[in-house]
Amino acid sequence: MYDDSEGHITLYVNGEAVATAEFNASWSATGPLQIGRGHTADGGWGEYFHGGADTVRVFGGALSASQVNSFAYLN
């Protein structure tokens, strides 16, 4: 979860925060949301994830830790 107001990004797994890092470089999306790829060494897009994502949820703002936890086991 990226929280611009707090200046950090947090990775949640099964509703629990597992890593947090300072992140103050905001961005403006120029295209659609894509899951499972990243930048290659030459700056292009690639490095596609060769697996599967069971569930992905996207929200229009930062959630609290308790809100993230409440969504963790919804089907």
Coordinates of N, CA and C in Angstrom, one line a residue:
M1 N 0.8 -1.2 0.0 CA 0.0 0.0 0.0 C 0.9 1.2 0.0
Y2 N 0.6 2.1 -0.9 CA 1.4 3.4 -1.0 C 0.6 4.5 -0.3
D3 N 1.1 5.1 0.7 CA 0.5 6.2 1.5 C 1.3 7.5 1.3
D4 N 0.8 8.3 0.3 CA 1.5 9.5 0.0 C 1.6 10.5 1.2
S5 N 0.5 10.5 2.0 CA 0.5 11.5 3.1 C 1.5 11.1 4.2
E6 N 1.8 9.8 4.3 CA 2.8 9.3 5.3 C 4.2 9.2 4.7
G7 N 4.3 9.1 3.4 CA 5.6 9.0 2.8 C 6.2 7.6 2.8
H8 N 5.3 6.6 2.8 CA 5.9 5.3 2.8 C 5.0 4.3 2.0
I9 N 5.6 3.1 1.8 CA 4.9 2.1 1.1 C 5.0 0.8 1.9
T10 N 4.0 0.0 2.0 CA 3.9 -1.2 2.8 C 3.4 -2.3 2.0
L11 N 4.1 -3.5 2.2 CA 3.7 -4.7 1.6 C 2.9 -5.5 2.6
Y12 N 1.7 -5.9 2.3 CA 0.9 -6.7 3.2 C 0.7 -8.1 2.5
V13 N 0.8 -9.1 3.4 CA 0.6 -10.5 2.9 C -0.4 -11.1 3.9
N14 N -1.5 -11.6 3.4 CA -2.6 -12.2 4.2 C -3.0 -11.2 5.3
G15 N -3.1 -9.9 5.0 CA -3.6 -8.9 5.9 C -2.6 -8.4 7.0
E16 N -1.3 -8.9 6.9 CA -0.3 -8.5 7.8 C 0.8 -7.7 7.1
A17 N 1.3 -6.6 7.7 CA 2.4 -5.9 7.1 C 3.6 -6.7 7.3
V18 N 4.3 -6.9 6.2 CA 5.6 -7.7 6.2 C 6.8 -6.8 5.9
A19 N 6.6 -5.7 5.3 CA 7.7 -4.8 5.0 C 7.2 -3.4 4.7
T20 N 8.0 -2.4 5.2 CA 7.6 -1.0 5.0 C 8.9 -0.2 4.7
A21 N 8.8 0.7 3.7 CA 9.9 1.5 3.3 C 9.5 2.9 3.1
E22 N 10.4 3.9 3.3 CA 10.2 5.3 3.0 C 10.0 5.4 1.5
F23 N 9.1 6.2 1.1 CA 8.9 6.4 -0.3 C 8.2 7.7 -0.5
N24 N 9.0 8.7 -1.0 CA 8.5 10.0 -1.2 C 8.5 10.5 -2.7
A25 N 8.7 9.6 -3.6 CA 8.7 9.9 -5.0 C 7.4 9.6 -5.6
S26 N 6.5 10.6 -5.6 CA 5.2 10.3 -6.1 C 5.2 10.2 -7.7
W27 N 4.2 9.6 -8.3 CA 4.2 9.4 -9.7 C 2.8 9.7 -10.2
S28 N 2.7 9.8 -11.5 CA 1.4 10.0 -12.2 C 1.3 8.9 -13.2
A29 N 0.3 8.0 -13.0 CA 0.2 6.9 -14.0 C -0.2 7.4 -15.4
T30 N 0.5 6.9 -16.4 CA 0.2 7.3 -17.7 C -0.5 6.2 -18.5
G31 N -0.9 5.1 -17.9 CA -1.6 4.0 -18.6 C -2.3 3.2 -17.6
P32 N -2.8 2.0 -18.0 CA -3.6 1.1 -17.2 C -2.7 0.4 -16.1
L33 N -3.4 -0.1 -15.1 CA -2.7 -0.8 -14.0 C -2.3 -2.2 -14.6
Q34 N -1.1 -2.6 -14.3 CA -0.6 -3.9 -14.8 C 0.0 -4.6 -13.6
I35 N -0.3 -5.9 -13.4 CA 0.2 -6.7 -12.3 C 1.2 -7.7 -12.8
G36 N 2.4 -7.8 -12.2 CA 3.3 -8.9 -12.5 C 4.4 -8.6 -13.5
R37 N 4.8 -7.4 -13.6 CA 6.0 -7.1 -14.5 C 6.8 -5.9 -13.9
G38 N 8.0 -5.7 -14.4 CA 8.8 -4.6 -13.9 C 9.8 -4.1 -14.9
H39 N 10.6 -3.2 -14.5 CA 11.6 -2.6 -15.4 C 12.7 -3.6 -15.6
T40 N 13.2 -3.7 -16.8 CA 14.4 -4.4 -17.1 C 15.7 -3.6 -16.9
A41 N 16.8 -4.2 -17.0 CA 18.1 -3.4 -16.8 C 18.2 -2.3 -17.8
D42 N 17.7 -2.4 -19.0 CA 17.8 -1.3 -20.0 C 16.7 -0.3 -19.9
G43 N 15.9 -0.4 -18.9 CA 14.8 0.6 -18.6 C 13.5 0.3 -19.3
G44 N 13.4 -0.7 -20.1 CA 12.1 -1.1 -20.7 C 11.3 -1.9 -19.7
W45 N 10.1 -2.3 -20.2 CA 9.2 -3.1 -19.4 C 9.4 -4.6 -19.8
G46 N 9.3 -5.5 -18.9 CA 9.5 -6.9 -19.1 C 9.5 -7.6 -17.7
E47 N 10.4 -8.6 -17.6 CA 10.5 -9.3 -16.4 C 9.1 -9.8 -15.9
Y48 N 8.4 -10.4 -16.8 CA 7.0 -10.9 -16.4 C 7.0 -12.0 -15.4
F49 N 6.1 -11.9 -14.5 CA 6.0 -12.9 -13.4 C 5.4 -14.2 -14.0
H50 N 6.1 -15.3 -13.8 CA 5.7 -16.5 -14.4 C 5.0 -17.4 -13.3
G51 N 4.0 -16.8 -12.8 CA 3.2 -17.5 -11.8 C 1.8 -17.1 -11.8
G52 N 1.2 -17.0 -10.7 CA -0.2 -16.6 -10.7 C -0.5 -15.7 -9.5
A53 N -1.4 -14.8 -9.6 CA -1.9 -14.0 -8.4 C -3.3 -14.5 -8.1
D54 N -3.5 -14.9 -6.9 CA -4.8 -15.4 -6.5 C -5.8 -14.3 -6.4
T55 N -5.5 -13.2 -5.8 CA -6.5 -12.1 -5.6 C -5.7 -10.8 -5.6
V56 N -6.2 -9.8 -6.3 CA -5.6 -8.5 -6.3 C -6.8 -7.5 -6.1
R57 N -6.6 -6.6 -5.1 CA -7.6 -5.6 -4.9 C -7.0 -4.2 -5.0
V58 N -7.6 -3.3 -5.7 CA -7.1 -2.0 -5.9 C -8.1 -1.0 -5.3
F59 N -7.6 0.0 -4.5 CA -8.4 1.0 -3.9 C -8.0 2.4 -4.3
G60 N -8.8 3.3 -4.3 CA -8.5 4.7 -4.7 C -7.9 5.5 -3.6
G61 N -7.3 4.9 -2.6 CA -6.7 5.7 -1.5 C -6.1 4.7 -0.6
A62 N -5.3 5.2 0.4 CA -4.6 4.4 1.3 C -5.6 3.8 2.4
L63 N -5.5 2.6 2.7 CA -6.3 2.0 3.8 C -5.6 1.9 5.1
S64 N -6.3 1.9 6.2 CA -5.6 1.7 7.5 C -5.2 0.2 7.6
A65 N -4.4 -0.1 8.5 CA -3.9 -1.5 8.8 C -5.1 -2.4 9.1
S66 N -6.1 -1.9 9.9 CA -7.3 -2.7 10.2 C -8.2 -2.9 9.0
Q67 N -8.2 -1.9 8.1 CA -9.0 -2.1 6.8 C -8.3 -3.2 6.0
V68 N -7.0 -3.1 5.8 CA -6.3 -4.1 5.0 C -6.6 -5.5 5.6
N69 N -6.5 -5.6 6.9 CA -6.7 -6.9 7.5 C -8.1 -7.4 7.3
S70 N -9.1 -6.5 7.3 CA -10.5 -7.0 7.1 C -10.7 -7.5 5.7
F71 N -9.9 -7.1 4.7 CA -10.1 -7.5 3.3 C -9.3 -8.8 3.1
A72 N -8.4 -9.2 4.0 CA -7.4 -10.3 3.7 C -8.1 -11.6 3.3
Y73 N -9.2 -11.9 3.9 CA -9.8 -13.3 3.7 C -11.1 -13.3 3.0
L74 N -11.5 -12.2 2.4 CA -12.7 -12.1 1.6 C -12.6 -12.9 0.3
N75 N -13.6 -13.5 -0.1 CA -13.6 -14.2 -1.4 C -14.3 -13.4 -2.4

